[in-house]
Short mmCIF file of C-alpha atoms in Angstrom, two decimals:
data_model
loop_
_atom_site.label_atom_id
_atom_site.label_comp_id
_atom_site.label_asym_id
_atom_site.label_seq_id
_atom_site.Cartn_x
_atom_site.Cartn_y
_atom_site.Cartn_z
CA UNK A 1 5.58 17.53 -21.79
CA UNK A 2 2.34 15.53 -22.39
CA UNK A 3 0.42 15.72 -19.04
CA UNK A 4 -1.83 13.01 -20.04
CA UNK A 5 0.87 10.51 -20.91
CA UNK A 6 1.59 9.01 -17.43
CA UNK A 7 -2.16 8.98 -16.64
CA UNK A 8 -2.54 6.17 -19.46
CA UNK A 9 -2.90 2.50 -18.30
CA UNK A 10 0.51 0.68 -18.13
CA UNK A 11 -0.72 -1.65 -20.75
CA UNK A 12 -1.19 1.15 -23.22
CA UNK A 13 2.17 2.70 -22.36
CA UNK A 14 4.05 -0.52 -22.96
CA UNK A 15 2.27 -1.09 -26.31
CA UNK A 16 3.36 2.43 -27.59
CA UNK A 17 7.00 1.46 -26.65
CA UNK A 18 6.70 -2.01 -28.18
CA UNK A 19 5.18 -0.63 -31.50
CA UNK A 20 7.86 1.88 -31.56
CA UNK A 21 5.58 4.92 -31.54
CA UNK A 22 7.06 6.27 -28.21
CA UNK A 23 10.84 5.09 -27.11
CA UNK A 24 11.32 3.92 -23.63
CA UNK A 25 13.73 6.90 -23.14
CA UNK A 26 11.05 9.38 -24.04
CA UNK A 27 8.55 7.42 -21.63
CA UNK A 28 10.97 7.65 -18.49
CA UNK A 29 11.98 11.20 -19.48
CA UNK A 30 8.55 12.26 -19.12
CA UNK A 31 8.33 10.64 -15.72
CA UNK A 32 11.55 12.28 -14.48
CA UNK A 33 10.33 15.64 -15.89
CA UNK A 34 7.03 15.47 -13.90
CA UNK A 35 8.98 14.22 -10.74
CA UNK A 36 11.25 17.31 -11.12
CA UNK A 37 8.40 19.62 -11.51
CA UNK A 38 6.07 18.22 -8.85
CA UNK A 39 8.22 16.62 -6.23
CA UNK A 40 9.67 19.89 -4.71
CA UNK A 41 5.88 20.33 -3.62
CA UNK A 42 4.88 16.93 -2.86
CA UNK A 43 8.04 15.29 -1.61
CA UNK A 44 6.95 11.84 -2.74
CA UNK A 45 10.69 10.54 -3.29
CA UNK A 46 13.62 9.95 -1.13
CA UNK A 47 15.80 9.43 -4.13
CA UNK A 48 15.49 9.94 -7.96
CA UNK A 49 18.21 8.19 -10.01
CA UNK A 50 17.52 9.54 -13.67
CA UNK A 51 20.84 8.58 -15.02
CA UNK A 52 20.39 4.86 -14.16
CA UNK A 53 16.68 4.86 -15.29
CA UNK A 54 17.68 6.47 -18.46
CA UNK A 55 20.44 3.95 -19.12
CA UNK A 56 17.99 1.15 -18.45
CA UNK A 57 15.45 2.70 -20.87
CA UNK A 58 18.16 2.64 -23.64
CA UNK A 59 18.42 -0.99 -23.36
CA UNK A 60 14.83 -1.31 -24.39
CA UNK A 61 14.14 -1.39 -28.23
CA UNK A 62 10.90 -1.52 -30.21
CA UNK A 63 9.39 -5.00 -30.21
CA UNK A 64 10.92 -5.92 -26.66
CA UNK A 65 8.65 -8.66 -25.80
CA UNK A 66 8.32 -8.12 -22.02
CA UNK A 67 4.81 -7.26 -20.96
CA UNK A 68 5.93 -3.67 -19.63
CA UNK A 69 8.96 -2.96 -21.17
CA UNK A 70 9.78 0.90 -20.58
CA UNK A 71 7.21 1.58 -18.17
CA UNK A 72 8.65 3.72 -15.18
CA UNK A 73 7.79 2.51 -11.54
CA UNK A 74 8.81 3.67 -8.02
CA UNK A 75 9.73 1.32 -5.17
CA UNK A 76 9.15 2.29 -1.38
CA UNK A 77 12.41 2.91 0.32
CA UNK A 78 11.96 -0.17 2.90
CA UNK A 79 12.75 -2.72 -0.02
CA UNK A 80 16.10 -3.17 -1.51
CA UNK A 81 17.06 -1.58 -4.99
CA UNK A 82 20.60 -2.36 -5.73
CA UNK A 83 22.47 1.05 -5.42
CA UNK A 84 19.61 3.15 -4.42
CA UNK A 85 18.81 4.72 -0.84
CA UNK A 86 16.93 2.25 1.45
CA UNK A 87 16.52 4.37 4.56
CA UNK A 88 13.31 3.09 6.17
CA UNK A 89 12.45 6.92 6.29
CA UNK A 90 15.08 7.15 9.10
CA UNK A 91 18.19 9.42 9.52
CA UNK A 92 19.87 6.25 11.05
CA UNK A 93 19.86 4.45 7.76
CA UNK A 94 20.34 7.59 5.49
CA UNK A 95 23.59 6.30 3.95
CA UNK A 96 22.28 2.55 3.42
CA UNK A 97 22.41 1.46 -0.23
CA UNK A 98 21.92 -2.31 -0.65
CA UNK A 99 24.05 -4.18 -3.40
CA UNK A 100 21.17 -6.33 -4.36
CA UNK A 101 17.43 -6.16 -5.31
CA UNK A 102 14.55 -7.84 -3.41
CA UNK A 103 13.06 -10.55 -5.54
CA UNK A 104 9.97 -8.44 -6.19
CA UNK A 105 12.12 -5.69 -7.63
CA UNK A 106 13.79 -8.32 -9.84
CA UNK A 107 10.72 -9.45 -11.24
CA UNK A 108 9.46 -6.03 -11.76
CA UNK A 109 12.67 -5.37 -13.94
CA UNK A 110 12.27 -8.89 -15.68
CA UNK A 111 9.04 -7.67 -16.79
CA UNK A 112 10.50 -4.63 -18.26
CA UNK A 113 9.78 -1.65 -15.63
CA UNK A 114 12.29 0.75 -15.18
CA UNK A 115 12.67 1.91 -11.65
CA UNK A 116 13.09 5.65 -11.49
CA UNK A 117 13.36 6.21 -7.62
CA UNK A 118 12.35 5.30 -4.27
CA UNK A 119 9.62 6.76 -2.31
CA UNK A 120 9.09 8.26 1.06
CA UNK A 121 7.46 6.62 4.15
CA UNK A 122 6.93 7.35 7.96
CA UNK A 123 10.17 6.05 9.92
CA UNK A 124 9.98 2.23 9.81
CA UNK A 125 6.57 2.35 8.37
CA UNK A 126 4.86 2.65 11.62
CA UNK A 127 2.12 5.45 11.01
CA UNK A 128 -0.70 5.71 8.66
CA UNK A 129 0.76 9.21 7.87
CA UNK A 130 4.02 9.92 5.85
CA UNK A 131 5.82 12.57 7.91
CA UNK A 132 9.46 11.39 8.63
CA UNK A 133 11.49 13.94 10.47
CA UNK A 134 14.56 13.07 8.37
CA UNK A 135 13.04 13.41 4.93
CA UNK A 136 9.96 15.58 5.80
CA UNK A 137 6.22 15.04 5.07
CA UNK A 138 4.83 13.72 1.81
CA UNK A 139 1.86 15.87 0.85
CA UNK A 140 -1.41 14.63 -0.73
CA UNK A 141 -1.70 15.99 -4.58
CA UNK A 142 -5.55 16.57 -3.77
CA UNK A 143 -4.84 18.88 -0.95
CA UNK A 144 -1.12 19.61 -0.22
CA UNK A 145 -2.25 20.52 3.60
CA UNK A 146 -3.29 16.90 3.94
CA UNK A 147 -1.45 13.63 4.44
CA UNK A 148 -1.48 11.19 1.46
CA UNK A 149 -1.80 8.39 4.16
CA UNK A 150 0.96 5.83 5.04
CA UNK A 151 3.04 4.08 5.25
CA UNK A 152 3.00 3.86 1.46
CA UNK A 153 2.17 7.39 1.16
CA UNK A 154 5.02 8.62 -1.25
CA UNK A 155 4.03 5.88 -3.69
CA UNK A 156 0.50 6.99 -3.50
CA UNK A 157 1.23 10.55 -3.94
CA UNK A 158 3.41 9.77 -6.82
CA UNK A 159 0.87 7.78 -8.50
CA UNK A 160 -1.92 10.25 -7.75
CA UNK A 161 -0.04 13.04 -9.28
CA UNK A 162 1.13 11.19 -12.58
CA UNK A 163 4.72 11.05 -11.52
CA UNK A 164 4.76 7.31 -12.45
CA UNK A 165 1.78 5.32 -13.45
CA UNK A 166 2.10 2.78 -10.66
CA UNK A 167 4.42 2.40 -7.50
CA UNK A 168 5.13 -0.44 -5.19
CA UNK A 169 3.95 -0.52 -1.54
CA UNK A 170 3.78 -2.71 1.38
CA UNK A 171 1.06 -3.14 4.06
CA UNK A 172 1.33 -4.44 7.57
CA UNK A 173 -1.50 -2.54 9.23
CA UNK A 174 -3.15 -1.04 6.21
CA UNK A 175 -0.01 0.67 4.62
CA UNK A 176 -1.33 0.19 0.90
CA UNK A 177 -5.39 0.37 1.41
CA UNK A 178 -5.13 3.38 3.74
CA UNK A 179 -2.78 5.84 1.19
CA UNK A 180 -4.98 4.62 -1.63
CA UNK A 181 -8.06 5.80 0.26
CA UNK A 182 -6.35 9.28 0.82
CA UNK A 183 -5.42 9.59 -2.85
CA UNK A 184 -8.14 7.96 -4.79
CA UNK A 185 -6.38 5.05 -5.78
CA UNK A 186 -6.56 1.43 -6.08
CA UNK A 187 -4.83 -0.31 -3.29
CA UNK A 188 -4.76 -4.25 -3.03
CA UNK A 189 -3.43 -6.07 0.12
CA UNK A 190 -2.81 -9.30 -1.63
CA UNK A 191 -3.41 -12.57 0.49
CA UNK A 192 -0.59 -13.53 3.01
CA UNK A 193 1.99 -15.21 1.23
CA UNK A 194 1.08 -14.21 -2.11
CA UNK A 195 4.19 -12.28 -2.86
CA UNK A 196 7.71 -13.31 -1.73
CA UNK A 197 9.38 -10.82 0.67
CA UNK A 198 12.73 -12.51 -0.20
CA UNK A 199 15.92 -12.74 -0.14
CA UNK A 200 16.39 -10.78 3.23
CA UNK A 201 12.99 -11.59 4.89
CA UNK A 202 10.93 -14.71 5.53
CA UNK A 203 7.21 -14.96 5.72
CA UNK A 204 5.69 -12.26 7.54
CA UNK A 205 2.44 -12.74 9.70
CA UNK A 206 1.27 -9.09 9.16
CA UNK A 207 2.93 -7.45 6.09
CA UNK A 208 2.22 -8.12 2.40
CA UNK A 209 3.90 -6.67 -0.87
CA UNK A 210 1.92 -4.93 -3.52
CA UNK A 211 1.00 -1.84 -5.75
CA UNK A 212 -0.68 1.46 -5.67
CA UNK A 213 -2.41 1.82 -9.25
CA UNK A 214 -5.41 3.75 -10.96
CA UNK A 215 -7.28 0.91 -12.04
CA UNK A 216 -8.24 -2.55 -10.79
CA UNK A 217 -6.78 -4.20 -14.36
CA UNK A 218 -3.34 -2.62 -13.48
CA UNK A 219 -3.66 -3.92 -10.03
CA UNK A 220 -4.49 -7.55 -11.37
CA UNK A 221 -1.56 -7.06 -14.12
CA UNK A 222 1.04 -6.26 -11.48
CA UNK A 223 -0.19 -9.08 -9.03
CA UNK A 224 0.64 -11.47 -12.15
CA UNK A 225 4.15 -10.24 -12.09
CA UNK A 226 4.82 -10.01 -8.39
CA UNK A 227 3.05 -13.26 -7.19
CA UNK A 228 4.40 -16.71 -6.97
CA UNK A 229 7.00 -18.93 -5.04
CA UNK A 230 10.50 -18.22 -4.82
CA UNK A 231 13.18 -20.47 -3.92
CA UNK A 232 13.45 -20.91 -0.10
CA UNK A 233 10.08 -19.33 0.67
CA UNK A 234 8.80 -20.65 3.91
CA UNK A 235 5.24 -20.48 3.04
CA UNK A 236 3.38 -19.24 -0.17
CA UNK A 237 -0.11 -18.87 -1.44
CA UNK A 238 -0.81 -21.08 -4.41
CA UNK A 239 -1.25 -19.61 -7.83
CA UNK A 240 -4.91 -19.59 -9.03
CA UNK A 241 -5.84 -21.63 -12.12
CA UNK A 242 -5.62 -18.62 -14.44
CA UNK A 243 -3.77 -15.32 -14.54
CA UNK A 244 -5.23 -12.66 -12.12
CA UNK A 245 -5.62 -10.40 -15.17
CA UNK A 246 -7.53 -12.74 -17.02
CA UNK A 247 -9.71 -13.98 -13.88
CA UNK A 248 -10.39 -10.23 -13.26
CA UNK A 249 -12.21 -9.75 -16.24
CA UNK A 250 -14.82 -12.55 -15.44
CA UNK A 251 -18.14 -11.94 -13.80
CA UNK A 252 -17.97 -13.06 -10.26
CA UNK A 253 -21.34 -14.45 -9.97
CA UNK A 254 -23.75 -13.55 -7.22
CA UNK A 255 -22.03 -12.62 -4.14
CA UNK A 256 -23.39 -12.41 -0.50
CA UNK A 257 -21.81 -9.40 0.84
CA UNK A 258 -21.89 -8.24 4.47
CA UNK A 259 -21.61 -4.37 5.03
CA UNK A 260 -20.56 -3.20 8.41
CA UNK A 261 -19.16 0.11 9.99
CA UNK A 262 -18.16 -1.55 13.12
CA UNK A 263 -14.45 -1.96 14.10
CA UNK A 264 -12.69 -3.28 16.96
CA UNK A 265 -11.77 0.12 18.30
CA UNK A 266 -15.53 1.17 18.52
CA UNK A 267 -14.69 4.32 16.42
CA UNK A 268 -17.82 6.25 14.73
CA UNK A 269 -16.69 6.79 11.06
CA UNK A 270 -17.10 10.32 9.57
CA UNK A 271 -20.15 10.64 7.53
CA UNK A 272 -18.35 11.06 4.17
CA UNK A 273 -16.59 7.79 4.95
CA UNK A 274 -20.02 6.22 5.67
CA UNK A 275 -21.53 7.54 2.36
CA UNK A 276 -18.72 5.88 0.40
CA UNK A 277 -19.54 2.54 2.00
CA UNK A 278 -23.39 2.82 1.67
CA UNK A 279 -23.10 4.13 -1.97
CA UNK A 280 -20.75 1.28 -2.72
CA UNK A 281 -23.20 -1.24 -1.10
CA UNK A 282 -26.13 0.28 -3.18
CA UNK A 283 -23.94 -0.35 -6.42
CA UNK A 284 -23.26 -3.87 -5.38
CA UNK A 285 -27.09 -4.64 -4.69
CA UNK A 286 -27.87 -2.94 -8.24
CA UNK A 287 -25.26 -5.43 -9.64
CA UNK A 288 -27.42 -8.42 -8.36
CA UNK A 289 -25.39 -9.02 -5.22
CA UNK A 290 -27.09 -9.72 -1.94
CA UNK A 291 -25.92 -7.14 0.73
CA UNK A 292 -27.04 -6.98 4.21
CA UNK A 293 -25.64 -5.54 7.28
CA UNK A 294 -23.59 -7.97 9.28
CA UNK A 295 -20.30 -8.23 10.97
CA UNK A 296 -18.03 -10.65 12.33
CA UNK A 297 -17.49 -11.10 16.18
CA UNK A 298 -14.82 -8.26 16.79
CA UNK A 299 -12.43 -8.11 19.34
CA UNK A 300 -12.42 -5.06 21.82
CA UNK A 301 -10.04 -2.33 22.31
CA UNK A 302 -7.59 -4.38 24.05
CA UNK A 303 -6.61 -6.09 20.83
CA UNK A 304 -4.52 -2.77 20.17
CA UNK A 305 -2.13 -3.94 22.88
CA UNK A 306 -1.83 -7.54 21.54
CA UNK A 307 -1.38 -6.23 17.94
CA UNK A 308 1.48 -3.90 19.13
CA UNK A 309 3.17 -6.85 20.78
CA UNK A 310 3.42 -8.45 17.29
CA UNK A 311 3.72 -5.33 15.13
CA UNK A 312 6.44 -3.79 17.50
CA UNK A 313 9.22 -6.57 17.29
CA UNK A 314 8.94 -6.27 13.42
CA UNK A 315 9.66 -2.47 13.84
CA UNK A 316 12.47 -3.36 16.30
CA UNK A 317 13.88 -5.48 13.89
CA UNK A 318 14.35 -2.92 11.35
CA UNK A 319 16.22 -0.83 13.99
CA UNK A 320 18.31 -3.77 14.85
CA UNK A 321 19.18 -4.12 11.16
CA UNK A 322 20.30 -0.89 11.17
CA UNK A 323 22.60 -1.20 14.00
CA UNK A 324 24.12 -4.46 12.33
CA UNK A 325 24.80 -2.37 9.19
CA UNK A 326 26.30 0.70 10.96
CA UNK A 327 28.08 -1.40 13.90
CA UNK A 328 26.54 0.71 16.42
CA UNK A 329 23.28 1.76 18.28
CA UNK A 330 21.47 5.13 16.97
CA UNK A 331 22.14 8.33 18.43
CA UNK A 332 19.27 10.18 20.29
CA UNK A 333 18.57 12.35 17.00
CA UNK A 334 18.93 9.57 14.57
CA UNK A 335 15.53 7.87 15.04
CA UNK A 336 12.35 9.22 16.01
CA UNK A 337 10.68 9.34 19.64
CA UNK A 338 7.63 6.72 18.32
CA UNK A 339 10.29 4.40 16.82
CA UNK A 340 12.56 4.19 20.08
CA UNK A 341 9.47 3.87 22.32
CA UNK A 342 8.37 0.82 20.21
CA UNK A 343 11.62 -0.67 20.11
CA UNK A 344 12.18 -0.36 23.86
CA UNK A 345 8.73 -1.91 24.33
CA UNK A 346 9.38 -4.69 22.16
CA UNK A 347 12.85 -5.51 23.64
CA UNK A 348 11.25 -5.49 27.08
CA UNK A 349 9.12 -8.46 25.82
CA UNK A 350 10.32 -12.19 26.39
CA UNK A 351 10.15 -14.45 23.48
CA UNK A 352 7.49 -16.49 25.11
CA UNK A 353 5.21 -13.16 25.51
CA UNK A 354 5.67 -12.68 21.84
CA UNK A 355 4.64 -16.09 20.88
CA UNK A 356 1.85 -15.65 23.10
CA UNK A 357 0.66 -12.66 21.48
CA UNK A 358 0.83 -14.38 17.90
CA UNK A 359 -1.17 -17.22 19.38
CA UNK A 360 -3.71 -14.71 20.49
CA UNK A 361 -3.88 -13.15 17.30
CA UNK A 362 -4.24 -16.42 15.32
CA UNK A 363 -6.95 -17.41 17.76
CA UNK A 364 -8.82 -13.98 16.99
CA UNK A 365 -8.25 -14.41 13.20
CA UNK A 366 -9.92 -18.01 13.22
CA UNK A 367 -13.16 -16.41 14.53
CA UNK A 368 -13.12 -13.61 12.11
CA UNK A 369 -12.43 -15.93 9.12
CA UNK A 370 -15.25 -18.24 10.28
CA UNK A 371 -17.56 -15.35 9.47
CA UNK A 372 -16.83 -16.01 5.71
CA UNK A 373 -18.37 -19.20 5.71
CA UNK A 374 -21.71 -17.32 5.39
CA UNK A 375 -20.50 -14.33 3.16
CA UNK A 376 -18.19 -14.18 0.33
CA UNK A 377 -17.14 -10.48 1.12
CA UNK A 378 -17.22 -7.80 3.75
CA UNK A 379 -17.72 -4.15 2.80
CA UNK A 380 -16.43 -1.45 5.28
CA UNK A 381 -15.36 2.23 5.30
CA UNK A 382 -11.64 2.39 4.08
CA UNK A 383 -10.92 5.07 6.83
CA UNK A 384 -12.90 6.56 9.78
CA UNK A 385 -11.59 10.11 9.15
CA UNK A 386 -10.86 12.36 6.22
CA UNK A 387 -7.14 12.62 5.31
CA UNK A 388 -5.55 14.15 8.50
CA UNK A 389 -3.80 17.56 8.16
CA UNK A 390 0.04 17.48 7.94
CA UNK A 391 1.47 17.83 11.36
CA UNK A 392 -1.48 16.22 13.17
CA UNK A 393 0.03 12.72 13.46
CA UNK A 394 3.84 12.44 13.01
CA UNK A 395 5.04 10.24 16.23
CA UNK A 396 7.36 13.07 17.27
CA UNK A 397 5.66 14.56 20.05
CA UNK A 398 6.00 14.37 23.90
CA UNK A 399 3.99 11.01 24.00
CA UNK A 400 4.70 9.18 21.08
CA UNK A 401 2.61 6.05 22.24
CA UNK A 402 -0.50 8.45 22.24
CA UNK A 403 0.33 9.16 18.61
CA UNK A 404 0.32 5.38 17.94
CA UNK A 405 -3.07 5.00 19.74
CA UNK A 406 -4.24 8.11 17.66
CA UNK A 407 -3.51 6.38 14.59
CA UNK A 408 -6.14 3.77 15.19
CA UNK A 409 -8.91 6.18 15.44
CA UNK A 410 -8.11 7.31 11.75
CA UNK A 411 -7.80 3.84 10.45
CA UNK A 412 -9.46 1.17 12.40
CA UNK A 413 -10.69 -0.91 9.78
CA UNK A 414 -7.60 -1.96 7.94
CA UNK A 415 -5.11 -3.78 10.46
CA UNK A 416 -7.52 -6.70 11.51
CA UNK A 417 -7.23 -7.95 7.93
CA UNK A 418 -3.49 -8.30 8.37
CA UNK A 419 -4.13 -10.32 11.18
CA UNK A 420 -6.38 -12.73 9.43
CA UNK A 421 -4.12 -12.77 6.29
CA UNK A 422 -7.31 -12.32 3.99
CA UNK A 423 -6.89 -10.26 0.82
CA UNK A 424 -8.37 -6.80 0.91
CA UNK A 425 -8.86 -4.09 -1.35
CA UNK A 426 -9.36 -0.20 -0.99
CA UNK A 427 -11.35 1.02 -4.15
CA UNK A 428 -12.45 4.85 -5.05
CA UNK A 429 -15.80 5.62 -4.11
CA UNK A 430 -16.17 9.30 -5.30
CA UNK A 431 -15.22 12.61 -3.53
CA UNK A 432 -16.52 14.54 -0.61
CA UNK A 433 -17.74 18.08 -0.52
CA UNK A 434 -13.91 18.67 0.69
CA UNK A 435 -12.59 17.85 -2.60
CA UNK A 436 -10.81 14.90 -1.11
CA UNK A 437 -11.16 11.28 -2.46
CA UNK A 438 -13.28 8.77 -0.52
CA UNK A 439 -12.74 4.84 -0.90
CA UNK A 440 -14.52 1.86 0.32
CA UNK A 441 -12.86 -1.27 1.79
CA UNK A 442 -13.57 -4.88 0.55
CA UNK A 443 -12.38 -8.05 2.35
CA UNK A 444 -12.55 -11.46 0.61
CA UNK A 445 -12.34 -15.22 1.73
CA UNK A 446 -8.89 -16.43 2.26
CA UNK A 447 -6.95 -16.78 -1.11
CA UNK A 448 -10.05 -14.78 -2.85
CA UNK A 449 -7.76 -12.22 -4.52
CA UNK A 450 -9.30 -13.16 -7.91
CA UNK A 451 -12.98 -12.63 -6.49
CA UNK A 452 -11.94 -9.35 -5.09
CA UNK A 453 -10.47 -8.11 -8.25
CA UNK A 454 -13.65 -9.23 -9.87
CA UNK A 455 -15.89 -7.38 -7.94
CA UNK A 456 -13.75 -4.38 -7.69
CA UNK A 457 -13.78 -4.16 -11.60
CA UNK A 458 -17.42 -4.03 -11.48
CA UNK A 459 -17.67 -1.27 -9.21
CA UNK A 460 -15.14 0.65 -11.30
CA UNK A 461 -16.95 0.18 -14.37
CA UNK A 462 -20.18 1.70 -12.93
CA UNK A 463 -18.18 4.63 -11.39
CA UNK A 464 -15.13 5.49 -13.64
CA UNK A 465 -13.27 8.01 -11.58
CA UNK A 466 -9.74 7.15 -12.73
CA UNK A 467 -10.00 10.36 -15.36
CA UNK A 468 -10.32 12.64 -12.50
CA UNK A 469 -7.19 13.83 -11.45
CA UNK A 470 -5.57 16.50 -8.80
CA UNK A 471 -5.43 19.98 -10.08
CA UNK A 472 -1.84 20.16 -9.43
CA UNK A 473 -1.17 17.28 -11.64
CA UNK A 474 -2.35 19.44 -14.73
CA UNK A 475 -0.34 22.44 -14.11
#
């Protein structure tokens, strides 16, 4: 088994398959062997379907013109992959196997990717850790006593450990950017409406679909695959004038960048998280950008209650979806205390109260976005704390809503950008004395995905960290 193979860029892997130097079966087999070796420790996958993955690989011959023919990928277990488990991290949906693909899965397969399995997540994607009671905690490859973040924690762990080169994730409050920070990866939350959520879901006020990768270039390449209007989408972000993978290679020009560790919850960030932000600011200044300390007018802690009034019904929708599939309500042990508490809170709201909460968030968002009339980017820490120990935040305690509030102290920087709908990216910024990765967080103007990728690419070129890998991944 070649321990280096799945750490190669996806373009290089596809070129090996296209040129006949490596068969798609050999490449997919490598991924399956690494999953078999590492997943008993990490628990990144809910399900692996090697037989089907190998059958798909056998259909790929040298010369296949699809851009990523033969490259293995994983999909988070809250998006439909035909015939595979889509359990949302919940015992209640453990038997659910949709008979169709999400549009984004179809796009991945049309580009030649081979889906090898589906990845773990906290129940219904609520928490920024990945410790579902039903399928157990996913562990961080850099320190298996720590969380890989959430909710796309299974995907992040799989990529960081080299089980797959890239993996799908989604982000409703930081769920791509947080695990990227915990695992030292690149995690882009695209602009609202950039990637279709069909055919089952309409547009979302908070959630965006994306990927976890090791490089900015790979993130741009995957955005080219995933982005774009699908028939029936209620809203969508227009395509840029050139592919993201082309635009990402261009110099962004001189940017005016605000830097701030302020956050709506008034949390003081860990010194290592601040170091990552400040060293990133110094690098940006050395690249010729104008960097100064400034922050948008932020809401107070009361915004958490308003956010919950909008985030909560999305969670309740997932549970209701399960009830429709099962034809019954979940038993007491079939969903976790936090899921039940948020669902009950949401079902106790009137439709008018929900619409008022959305309107409040929209008004708040306008004030934040207005700040970007003066600045091109905002730089913040990605997290306020180091990756939490397994068991510290799992939503199964006696006071589950206290766990939900606790999650904000860990990740106070990300959810606001789901409210505004702007693109934001979590990028590697080195390692702490604890050996764990540290990331910085950059936010761009609305629809500024291309600018964000350009600046992130500049930073990556100055501090190429992607060659460093967890000790576990080299065993």
